[in-house]
Amino acid sequence: MTCAEPDCDREAAVRLRIPWDADREVCTAHARGMATRDGVVAEPIEGREEEWP
Protein backbone atom coordinates (compact mmCIF):
# COMPACT_ATOMS: atom_id res chain seq x y z
CA MET A 1 0.00 0.00 0.00
CA THR A 2 1.37 3.42 -0.89
CA CYS A 3 1.21 6.67 1.03
CA ALA A 4 -2.17 8.43 0.92
CA GLU A 5 -0.60 11.85 0.40
CA PRO A 6 -0.76 13.27 -3.14
CA ASP A 7 2.32 12.79 -5.32
CA CYS A 8 3.98 10.40 -2.84
CA ASP A 9 4.87 6.91 -4.00
CA ARG A 10 6.54 5.71 -0.78
CA GLU A 11 5.27 2.70 1.11
CA ALA A 12 2.72 3.47 3.85
CA ALA A 13 3.97 2.50 7.32
CA VAL A 14 1.80 4.51 9.72
CA ARG A 15 -1.95 4.84 10.20
CA LEU A 16 -3.00 8.31 11.34
CA ARG A 17 -6.20 8.63 13.37
CA ILE A 18 -7.36 12.18 12.64
CA PRO A 19 -10.38 13.38 14.65
CA TRP A 20 -11.48 16.06 12.14
CA ASP A 21 -10.82 13.98 8.98
CA ALA A 22 -10.74 10.40 7.73
CA ASP A 23 -8.03 8.06 8.98
CA ARG A 24 -5.23 7.60 6.47
CA GLU A 25 -2.16 5.45 5.91
CA VAL A 26 0.99 7.41 5.15
CA CYS A 27 4.75 6.98 4.87
CA THR A 28 6.96 7.77 7.85
CA ALA A 29 8.07 11.09 6.34
CA HIS A 30 4.51 12.41 6.14
CA ALA A 31 3.54 10.86 9.48
CA ARG A 32 6.28 12.73 11.37
CA GLY A 33 4.85 16.12 10.52
CA MET A 34 1.19 15.23 10.85
CA ALA A 35 1.59 13.35 14.15
CA THR A 36 2.62 16.57 15.90
CA ARG A 37 -0.87 18.08 15.52
CA ASP A 38 -3.12 18.03 18.58
CA GLY A 39 -5.48 15.07 18.61
CA VAL A 40 -3.74 13.05 15.88
CA VAL A 41 -2.76 9.55 16.92
CA ALA A 42 -0.11 7.70 14.92
CA GLU A 43 0.17 3.93 15.04
CA PRO A 44 2.41 1.67 12.99
CA ILE A 45 0.75 -0.55 10.43
CA GLU A 46 1.04 -4.23 11.32
CA GLY A 47 4.26 -5.64 9.93
CA ARG A 48 5.84 -2.18 9.57
CA GLU A 49 6.47 -1.48 13.28
CA GLU A 50 10.24 -1.31 12.89
CA GLU A 51 9.89 1.81 10.72
CA TRP A 52 8.03 3.91 13.31
CA PRO A 53 9.74 4.77 16.61
PDB file of C-alpha atoms in Angstrom:
ATOM      1  CA  MET A   1       0.000   0.000   0.000  1.00  0.00           C
ATOM      2  CA  THR A   2       1.365   3.419  -0.890  1.00  0.00           C
ATOM      3  CA  CYS A   3       1.209   6.673   1.032  1.00  0.00           C
ATOM      4  CA  ALA A   4      -2.170   8.426   0.919  1.00  0.00           C
ATOM      5  CA  GLU A   5      -0.602  11.848   0.401  1.00  0.00           C
ATOM      6  CA  PRO A   6      -0.760  13.267  -3.137  1.00  0.00           C
ATOM      7  CA  ASP A   7       2.319  12.790  -5.319  1.00  0.00           C
ATOM      8  CA  CYS A   8       3.976  10.404  -2.844  1.00  0.00           C
ATOM      9  CA  ASP A   9       4.872   6.909  -3.999  1.00  0.00           C
ATOM     10  CA  ARG A  10       6.542   5.715  -0.776  1.00  0.00           C
ATOM     11  CA  GLU A  11       5.275   2.697   1.113  1.00  0.00           C
ATOM     12  CA  ALA A  12       2.724   3.471   3.853  1.00  0.00           C
ATOM     13  CA  ALA A  13       3.970   2.497   7.318  1.00  0.00           C
ATOM     14  CA  VAL A  14       1.802   4.515   9.721  1.00  0.00           C
ATOM     15  CA  ARG A  15      -1.950   4.844  10.204  1.00  0.00           C
ATOM     16  CA  LEU A  16      -3.003   8.306  11.338  1.00  0.00           C
ATOM     17  CA  ARG A  17      -6.204   8.633  13.367  1.00  0.00           C
ATOM     18  CA  ILE A  18      -7.360  12.183  12.636  1.00  0.00           C
ATOM     19  CA  PRO A  19     -10.376  13.377  14.648  1.00  0.00           C
ATOM     20  CA  TRP A  20     -11.478  16.056  12.138  1.00  0.00           C
ATOM     21  CA  ASP A  21     -10.824  13.983   8.980  1.00  0.00           C
ATOM     22  CA  ALA A  22     -10.740  10.405   7.734  1.00  0.00           C
ATOM     23  CA  ASP A  23      -8.030   8.055   8.975  1.00  0.00           C
ATOM     24  CA  ARG A  24      -5.230   7.595   6.474  1.00  0.00           C
ATOM     25  CA  GLU A  25      -2.159   5.449   5.907  1.00  0.00           C
ATOM     26  CA  VAL A  26       0.989   7.408   5.150  1.00  0.00           C
ATOM     27  CA  CYS A  27       4.749   6.976   4.867  1.00  0.00           C
ATOM     28  CA  THR A  28       6.957   7.773   7.851  1.00  0.00           C
ATOM     29  CA  ALA A  29       8.075  11.091   6.336  1.00  0.00           C
ATOM     30  CA  HIS A  30       4.513  12.413   6.139  1.00  0.00           C
ATOM     31  CA  ALA A  31       3.545  10.864   9.476  1.00  0.00           C
ATOM     32  CA  ARG A  32       6.284  12.733  11.367  1.00  0.00           C
ATOM     33  CA  GLY A  33       4.846  16.116  10.522  1.00  0.00           C
ATOM     34  CA  MET A  34       1.186  15.228  10.847  1.00  0.00           C
ATOM     35  CA  ALA A  35       1.589  13.353  14.149  1.00  0.00           C
ATOM     36  CA  THR A  36       2.615  16.571  15.903  1.00  0.00           C
ATOM     37  CA  ARG A  37      -0.867  18.078  15.524  1.00  0.00           C
ATOM     38  CA  ASP A  38      -3.115  18.027  18.582  1.00  0.00           C
ATOM     39  CA  GLY A  39      -5.477  15.066  18.614  1.00  0.00           C
ATOM     40  CA  VAL A  40      -3.738  13.050  15.881  1.00  0.00           C
ATOM     41  CA  VAL A  41      -2.759   9.552  16.922  1.00  0.00           C
ATOM     42  CA  ALA A  42      -0.108   7.703  14.916  1.00  0.00           C
ATOM     43  CA  GLU A  43       0.175   3.934  15.044  1.00  0.00           C
ATOM     44  CA  PRO A  44       2.411   1.673  12.986  1.00  0.00           C
ATOM     45  CA  ILE A  45       0.751  -0.546  10.432  1.00  0.00           C
ATOM     46  CA  GLU A  46       1.035  -4.226  11.324  1.00  0.00           C
ATOM     47  CA  GLY A  47       4.259  -5.639   9.931  1.00  0.00           C
ATOM     48  CA  ARG A  48       5.841  -2.175   9.570  1.00  0.00           C
ATOM     49  CA  GLU A  49       6.466  -1.478  13.276  1.00  0.00           C
ATOM     50  CA  GLU A  50      10.243  -1.306  12.892  1.00  0.00           C
ATOM     51  CA  GLU A  51       9.893   1.812  10.720  1.00  0.00           C
ATOM     52  CA  TRP A  52       8.027   3.906  13.308  1.00  0.00           C
ATOM     53  CA  PRO A  53       9.738   4.770  16.613  1.00  0.00           C
TER      54      PRO A  53
END
